[in-house]
XYZ file of N, CA, C and O in Angstrom:
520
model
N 16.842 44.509 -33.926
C 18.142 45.001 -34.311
C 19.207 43.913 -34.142
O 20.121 43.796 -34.958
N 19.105 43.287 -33.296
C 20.349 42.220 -32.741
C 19.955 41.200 -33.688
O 20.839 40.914 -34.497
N 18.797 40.539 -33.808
C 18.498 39.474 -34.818
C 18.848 40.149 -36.385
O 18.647 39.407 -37.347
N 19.254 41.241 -36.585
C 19.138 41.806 -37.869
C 20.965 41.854 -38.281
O 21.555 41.500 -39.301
N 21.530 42.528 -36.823
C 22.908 41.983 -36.845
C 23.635 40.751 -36.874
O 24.826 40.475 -37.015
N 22.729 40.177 -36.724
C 23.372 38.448 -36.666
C 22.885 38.016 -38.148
O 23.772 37.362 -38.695
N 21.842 38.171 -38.888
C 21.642 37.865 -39.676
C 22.765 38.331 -41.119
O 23.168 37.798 -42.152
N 22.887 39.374 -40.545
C 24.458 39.841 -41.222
C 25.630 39.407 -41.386
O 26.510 39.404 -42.247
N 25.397 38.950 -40.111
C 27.449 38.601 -39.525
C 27.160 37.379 -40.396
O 27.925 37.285 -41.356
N 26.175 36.358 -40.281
C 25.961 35.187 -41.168
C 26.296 34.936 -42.636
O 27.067 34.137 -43.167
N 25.411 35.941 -43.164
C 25.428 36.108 -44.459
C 27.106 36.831 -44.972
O 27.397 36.592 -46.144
N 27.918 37.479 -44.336
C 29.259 37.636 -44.356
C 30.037 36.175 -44.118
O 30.982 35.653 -44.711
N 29.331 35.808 -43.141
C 30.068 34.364 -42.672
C 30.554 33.347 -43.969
O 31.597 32.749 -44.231
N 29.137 33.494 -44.672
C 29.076 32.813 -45.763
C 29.992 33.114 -47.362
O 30.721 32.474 -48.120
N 29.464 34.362 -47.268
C 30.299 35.020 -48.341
C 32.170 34.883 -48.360
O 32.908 34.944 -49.343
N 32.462 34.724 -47.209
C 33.817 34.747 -46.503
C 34.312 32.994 -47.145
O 35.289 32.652 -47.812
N 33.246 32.252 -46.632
C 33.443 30.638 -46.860
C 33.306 30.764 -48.641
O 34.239 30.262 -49.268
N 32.469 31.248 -49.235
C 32.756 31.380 -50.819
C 33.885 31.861 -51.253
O 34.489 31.175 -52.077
N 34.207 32.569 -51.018
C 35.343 33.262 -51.361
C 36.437 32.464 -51.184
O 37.170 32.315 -52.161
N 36.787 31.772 -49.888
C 37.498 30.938 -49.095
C 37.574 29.631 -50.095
O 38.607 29.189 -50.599
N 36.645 29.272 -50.214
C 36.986 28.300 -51.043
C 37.064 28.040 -52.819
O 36.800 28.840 -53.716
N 37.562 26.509 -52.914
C 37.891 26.466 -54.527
C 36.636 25.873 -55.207
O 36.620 26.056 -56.424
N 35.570 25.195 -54.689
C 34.450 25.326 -55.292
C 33.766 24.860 -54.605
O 34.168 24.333 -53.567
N 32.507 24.896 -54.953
C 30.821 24.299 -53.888
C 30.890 23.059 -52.875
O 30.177 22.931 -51.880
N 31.801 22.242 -53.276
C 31.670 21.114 -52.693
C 32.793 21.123 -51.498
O 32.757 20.372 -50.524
N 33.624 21.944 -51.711
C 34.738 22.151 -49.960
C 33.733 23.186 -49.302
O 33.499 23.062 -48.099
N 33.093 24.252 -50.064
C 32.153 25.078 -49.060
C 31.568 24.763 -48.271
O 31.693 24.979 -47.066
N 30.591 24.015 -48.999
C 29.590 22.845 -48.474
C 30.267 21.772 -47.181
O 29.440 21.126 -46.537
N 31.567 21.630 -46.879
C 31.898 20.738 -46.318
C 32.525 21.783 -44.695
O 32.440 21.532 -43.492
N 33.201 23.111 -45.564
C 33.233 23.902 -44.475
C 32.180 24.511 -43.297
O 32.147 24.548 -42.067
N 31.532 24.861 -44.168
C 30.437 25.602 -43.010
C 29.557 24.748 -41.817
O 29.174 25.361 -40.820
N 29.340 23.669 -41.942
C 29.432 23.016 -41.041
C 30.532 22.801 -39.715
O 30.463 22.813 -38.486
N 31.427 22.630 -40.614
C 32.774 23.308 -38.979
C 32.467 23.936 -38.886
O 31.361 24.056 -38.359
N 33.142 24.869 -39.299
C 32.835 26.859 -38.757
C 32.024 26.785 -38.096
O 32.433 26.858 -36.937
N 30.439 26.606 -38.192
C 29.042 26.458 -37.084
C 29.205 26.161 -36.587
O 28.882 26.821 -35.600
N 30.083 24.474 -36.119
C 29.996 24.010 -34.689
C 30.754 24.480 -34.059
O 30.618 24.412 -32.837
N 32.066 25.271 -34.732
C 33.019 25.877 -34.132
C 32.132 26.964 -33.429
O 32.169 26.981 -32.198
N 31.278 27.942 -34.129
C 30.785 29.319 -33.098
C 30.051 28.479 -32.023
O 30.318 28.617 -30.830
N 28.879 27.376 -32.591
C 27.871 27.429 -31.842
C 28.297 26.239 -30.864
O 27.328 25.726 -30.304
N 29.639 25.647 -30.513
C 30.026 25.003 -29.674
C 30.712 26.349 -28.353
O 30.648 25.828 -27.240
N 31.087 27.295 -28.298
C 31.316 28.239 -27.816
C 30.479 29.419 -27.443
O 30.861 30.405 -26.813
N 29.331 29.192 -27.900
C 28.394 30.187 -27.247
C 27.991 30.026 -25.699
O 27.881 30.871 -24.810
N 27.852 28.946 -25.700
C 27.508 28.754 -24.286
C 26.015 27.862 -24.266
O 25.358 27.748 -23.231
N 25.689 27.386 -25.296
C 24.837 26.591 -24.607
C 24.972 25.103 -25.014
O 24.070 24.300 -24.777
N 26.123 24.760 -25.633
C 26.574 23.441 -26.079
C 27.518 23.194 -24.722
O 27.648 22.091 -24.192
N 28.131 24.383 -24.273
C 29.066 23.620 -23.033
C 28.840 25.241 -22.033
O 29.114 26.399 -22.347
N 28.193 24.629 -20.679
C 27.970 26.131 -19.995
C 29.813 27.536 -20.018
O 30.933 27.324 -20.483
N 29.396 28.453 -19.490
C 30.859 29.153 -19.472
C 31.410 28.652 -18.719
O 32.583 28.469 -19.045
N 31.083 28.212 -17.556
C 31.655 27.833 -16.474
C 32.442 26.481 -16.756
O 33.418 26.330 -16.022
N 32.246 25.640 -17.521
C 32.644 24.317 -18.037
C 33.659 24.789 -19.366
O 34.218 23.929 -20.047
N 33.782 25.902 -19.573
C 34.378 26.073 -20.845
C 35.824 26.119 -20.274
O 35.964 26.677 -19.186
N 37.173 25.466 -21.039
C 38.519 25.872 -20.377
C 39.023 27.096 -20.652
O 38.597 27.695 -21.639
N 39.998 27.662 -19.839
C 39.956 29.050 -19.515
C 40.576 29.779 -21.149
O 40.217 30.879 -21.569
N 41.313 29.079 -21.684
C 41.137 29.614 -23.079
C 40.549 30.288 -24.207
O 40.790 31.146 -25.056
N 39.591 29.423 -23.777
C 38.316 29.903 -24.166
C 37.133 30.652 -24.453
O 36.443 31.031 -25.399
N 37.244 30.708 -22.676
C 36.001 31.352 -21.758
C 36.953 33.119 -22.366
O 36.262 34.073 -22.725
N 38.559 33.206 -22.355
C 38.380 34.251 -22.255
C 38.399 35.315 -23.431
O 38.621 36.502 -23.193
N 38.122 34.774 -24.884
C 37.861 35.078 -25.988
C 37.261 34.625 -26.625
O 36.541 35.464 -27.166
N 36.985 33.197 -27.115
C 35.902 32.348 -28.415
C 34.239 32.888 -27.268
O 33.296 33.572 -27.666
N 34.335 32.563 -26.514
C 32.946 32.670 -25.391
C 32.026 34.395 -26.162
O 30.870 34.674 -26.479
N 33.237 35.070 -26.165
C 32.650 36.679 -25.963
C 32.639 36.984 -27.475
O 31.807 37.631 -28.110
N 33.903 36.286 -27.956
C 33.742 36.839 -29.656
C 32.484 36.133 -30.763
O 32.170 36.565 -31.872
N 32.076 35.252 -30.235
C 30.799 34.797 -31.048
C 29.311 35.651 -30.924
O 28.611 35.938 -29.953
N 29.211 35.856 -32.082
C 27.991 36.559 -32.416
C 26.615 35.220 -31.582
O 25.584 35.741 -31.155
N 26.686 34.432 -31.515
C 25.322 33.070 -31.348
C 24.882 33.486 -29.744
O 23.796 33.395 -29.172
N 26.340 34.028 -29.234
C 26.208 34.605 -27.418
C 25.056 35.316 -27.053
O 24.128 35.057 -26.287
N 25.420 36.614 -28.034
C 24.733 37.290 -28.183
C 23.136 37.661 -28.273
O 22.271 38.310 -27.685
N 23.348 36.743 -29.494
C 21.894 36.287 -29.624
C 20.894 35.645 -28.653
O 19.739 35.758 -28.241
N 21.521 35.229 -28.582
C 21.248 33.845 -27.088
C 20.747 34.820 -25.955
O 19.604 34.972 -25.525
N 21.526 35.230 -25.716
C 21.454 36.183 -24.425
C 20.370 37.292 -24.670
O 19.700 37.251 -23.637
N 19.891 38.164 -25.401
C 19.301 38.600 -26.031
C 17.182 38.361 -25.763
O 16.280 38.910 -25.129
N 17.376 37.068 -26.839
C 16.384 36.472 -27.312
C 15.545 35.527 -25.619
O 14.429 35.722 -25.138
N 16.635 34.571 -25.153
C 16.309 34.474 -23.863
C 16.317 34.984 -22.863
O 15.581 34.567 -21.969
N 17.295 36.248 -22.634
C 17.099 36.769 -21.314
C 15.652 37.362 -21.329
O 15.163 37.206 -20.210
N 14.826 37.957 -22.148
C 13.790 38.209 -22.614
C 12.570 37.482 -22.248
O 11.561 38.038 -21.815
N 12.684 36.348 -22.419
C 11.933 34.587 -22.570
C 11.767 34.439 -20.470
O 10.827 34.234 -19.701
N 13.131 34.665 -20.325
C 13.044 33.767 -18.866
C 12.890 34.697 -17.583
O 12.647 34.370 -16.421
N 13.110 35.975 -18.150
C 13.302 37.315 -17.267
C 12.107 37.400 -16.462
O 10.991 37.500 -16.971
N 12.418 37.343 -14.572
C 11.766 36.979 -13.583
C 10.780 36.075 -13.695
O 9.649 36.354 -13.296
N 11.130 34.636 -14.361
C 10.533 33.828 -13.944
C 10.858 32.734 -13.056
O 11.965 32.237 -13.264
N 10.003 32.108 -11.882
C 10.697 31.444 -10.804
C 11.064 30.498 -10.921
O 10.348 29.853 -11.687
N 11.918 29.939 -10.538
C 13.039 28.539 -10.501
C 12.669 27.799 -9.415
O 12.850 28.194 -8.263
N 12.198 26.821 -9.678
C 12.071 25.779 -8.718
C 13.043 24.256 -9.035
O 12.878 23.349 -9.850
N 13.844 24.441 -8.224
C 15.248 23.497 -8.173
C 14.822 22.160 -7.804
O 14.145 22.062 -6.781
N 15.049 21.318 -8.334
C 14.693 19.833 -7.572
C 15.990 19.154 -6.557
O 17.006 19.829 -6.393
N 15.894 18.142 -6.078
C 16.014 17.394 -5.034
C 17.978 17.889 -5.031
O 18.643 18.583 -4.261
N 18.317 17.134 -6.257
C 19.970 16.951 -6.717
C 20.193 18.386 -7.047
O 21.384 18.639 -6.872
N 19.480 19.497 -7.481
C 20.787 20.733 -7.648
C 20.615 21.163 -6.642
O 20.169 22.270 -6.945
N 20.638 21.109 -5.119
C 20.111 21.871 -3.921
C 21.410 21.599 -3.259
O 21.818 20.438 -3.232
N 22.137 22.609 -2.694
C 23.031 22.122 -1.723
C 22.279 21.811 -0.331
O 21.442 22.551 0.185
N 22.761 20.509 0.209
C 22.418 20.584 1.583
C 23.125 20.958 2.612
O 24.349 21.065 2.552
N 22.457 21.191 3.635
C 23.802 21.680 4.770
C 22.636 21.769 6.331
O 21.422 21.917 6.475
N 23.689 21.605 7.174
C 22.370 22.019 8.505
C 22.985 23.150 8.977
O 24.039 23.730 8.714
N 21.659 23.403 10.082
C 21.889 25.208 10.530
C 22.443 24.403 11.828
O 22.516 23.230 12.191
N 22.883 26.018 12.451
C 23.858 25.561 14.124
C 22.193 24.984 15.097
O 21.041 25.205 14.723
N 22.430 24.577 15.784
C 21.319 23.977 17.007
C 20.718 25.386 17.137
O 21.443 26.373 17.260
N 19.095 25.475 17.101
C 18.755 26.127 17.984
C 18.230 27.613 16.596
O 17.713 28.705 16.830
N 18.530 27.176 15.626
C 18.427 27.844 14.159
C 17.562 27.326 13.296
O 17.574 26.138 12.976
N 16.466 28.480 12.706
C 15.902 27.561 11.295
C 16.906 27.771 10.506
O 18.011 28.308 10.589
N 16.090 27.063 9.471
C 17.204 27.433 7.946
C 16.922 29.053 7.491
O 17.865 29.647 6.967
N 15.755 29.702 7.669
C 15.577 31.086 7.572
C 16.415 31.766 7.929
O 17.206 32.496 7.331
N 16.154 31.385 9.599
C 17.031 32.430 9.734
C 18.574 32.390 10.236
O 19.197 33.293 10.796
N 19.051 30.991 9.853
C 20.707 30.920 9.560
C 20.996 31.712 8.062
O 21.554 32.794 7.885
N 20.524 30.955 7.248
C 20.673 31.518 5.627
C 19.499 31.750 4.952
O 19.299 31.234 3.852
N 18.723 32.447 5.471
C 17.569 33.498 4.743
C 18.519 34.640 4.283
O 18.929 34.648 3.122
N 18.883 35.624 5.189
C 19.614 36.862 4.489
C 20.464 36.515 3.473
O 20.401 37.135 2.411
N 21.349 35.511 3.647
C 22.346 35.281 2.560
C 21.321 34.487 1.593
O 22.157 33.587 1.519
N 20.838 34.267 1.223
C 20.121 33.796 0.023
C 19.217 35.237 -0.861
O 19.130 35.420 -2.076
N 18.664 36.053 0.237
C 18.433 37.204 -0.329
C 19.318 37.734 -1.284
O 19.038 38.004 -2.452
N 21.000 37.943 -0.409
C 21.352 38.392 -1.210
C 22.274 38.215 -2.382
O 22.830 38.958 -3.191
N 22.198 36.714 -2.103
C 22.364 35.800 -3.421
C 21.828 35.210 -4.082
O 22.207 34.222 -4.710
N 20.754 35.757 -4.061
C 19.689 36.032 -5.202
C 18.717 34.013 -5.219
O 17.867 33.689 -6.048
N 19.096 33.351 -4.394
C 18.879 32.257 -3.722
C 17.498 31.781 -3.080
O 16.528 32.450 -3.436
N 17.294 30.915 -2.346
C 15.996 30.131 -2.105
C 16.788 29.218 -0.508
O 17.848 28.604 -0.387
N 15.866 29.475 0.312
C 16.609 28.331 1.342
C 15.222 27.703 1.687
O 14.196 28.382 1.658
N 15.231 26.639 1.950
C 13.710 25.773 2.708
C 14.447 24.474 3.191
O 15.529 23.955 2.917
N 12.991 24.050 4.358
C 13.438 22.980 4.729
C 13.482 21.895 4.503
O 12.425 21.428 4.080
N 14.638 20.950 4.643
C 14.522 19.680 3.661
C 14.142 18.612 4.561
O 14.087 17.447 4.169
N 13.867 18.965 5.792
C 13.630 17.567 7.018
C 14.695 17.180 7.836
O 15.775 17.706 7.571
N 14.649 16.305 8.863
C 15.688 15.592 9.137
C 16.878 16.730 9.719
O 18.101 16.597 9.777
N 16.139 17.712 10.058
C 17.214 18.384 10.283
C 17.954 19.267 9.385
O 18.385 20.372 9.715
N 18.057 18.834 8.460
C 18.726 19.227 6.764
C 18.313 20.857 6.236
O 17.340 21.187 6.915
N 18.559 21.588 5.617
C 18.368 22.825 5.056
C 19.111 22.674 3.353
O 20.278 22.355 3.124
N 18.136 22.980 2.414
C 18.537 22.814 1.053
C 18.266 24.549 0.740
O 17.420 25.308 1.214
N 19.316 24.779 -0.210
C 19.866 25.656 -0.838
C 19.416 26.161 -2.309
O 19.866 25.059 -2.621
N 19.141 26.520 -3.057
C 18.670 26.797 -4.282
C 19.558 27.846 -4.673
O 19.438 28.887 -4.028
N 20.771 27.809 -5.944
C 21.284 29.114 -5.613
C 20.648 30.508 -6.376
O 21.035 31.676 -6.334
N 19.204 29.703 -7.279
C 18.348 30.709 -8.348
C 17.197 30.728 -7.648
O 17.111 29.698 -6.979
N 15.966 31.688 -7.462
C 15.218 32.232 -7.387
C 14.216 32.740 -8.974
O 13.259 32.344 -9.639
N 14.980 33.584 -8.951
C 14.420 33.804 -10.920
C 15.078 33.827 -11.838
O 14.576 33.967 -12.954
């Protein structure tokens, strides 16, 4: 259904750019903007979080590509485990006398998170799980 709605909004997209324009060859030159315009705002050309707040709080939600996206992959990646490497891990140490469990085990539970030990004293952070 969602791939069937998007395939719509497209084919309007297009019809809109015909109409829009004075003949084949500005069409042809438009729809290429327009695309990078949606599909620079969906969110996977620049995360939401990186998007400026302008943005994030209308082009982000009004693009149909979001949608899709969200959709098609939440599907794809849904409970599968994340294993974070070295650089996205926050580090941090526990108080003396603490593992990393059980300083920030619960809070990783319930932030949906990963804590293990990194050595040296050190405790790394993962803030995904699945």
């Amino acid at each position: 259904m969602l791939l069937m709605l998007f395939e719509l909004f497209y084919v309007g997209f297009g019809q809109f750019i015909a109409a829009f324009s004075p003949n084949e060859l500005f069409a042809s030159l438009l729809v290429p903007c327009f695309f990078t315009f949606i599909a620079a705002f969906c969110g996977v050309v620049v995360p939401y979080a990186a998007l400026p707040h302008f943005w994030q709080s209308w082009m982000y939600w009004l693009t149909p590509f979001h949608y899709l996206l969200e959709g098609l992959v939440g599907v794809v990646t849904h409970n599968v485990p994340v294993r974070c490497v070295a650089r996205e891990e926050a580090q941090f140490s526990p108080p003396s006398g603490m593992t990393c469990t059980e300083y920030a085990g619960s809070y990783a539970q319930k932030a949906g998170g990963s804590v293990r030990d990194a050595g040296n004293g050190m405790c790394s952070f993962c803030q995904y799980s699945t």
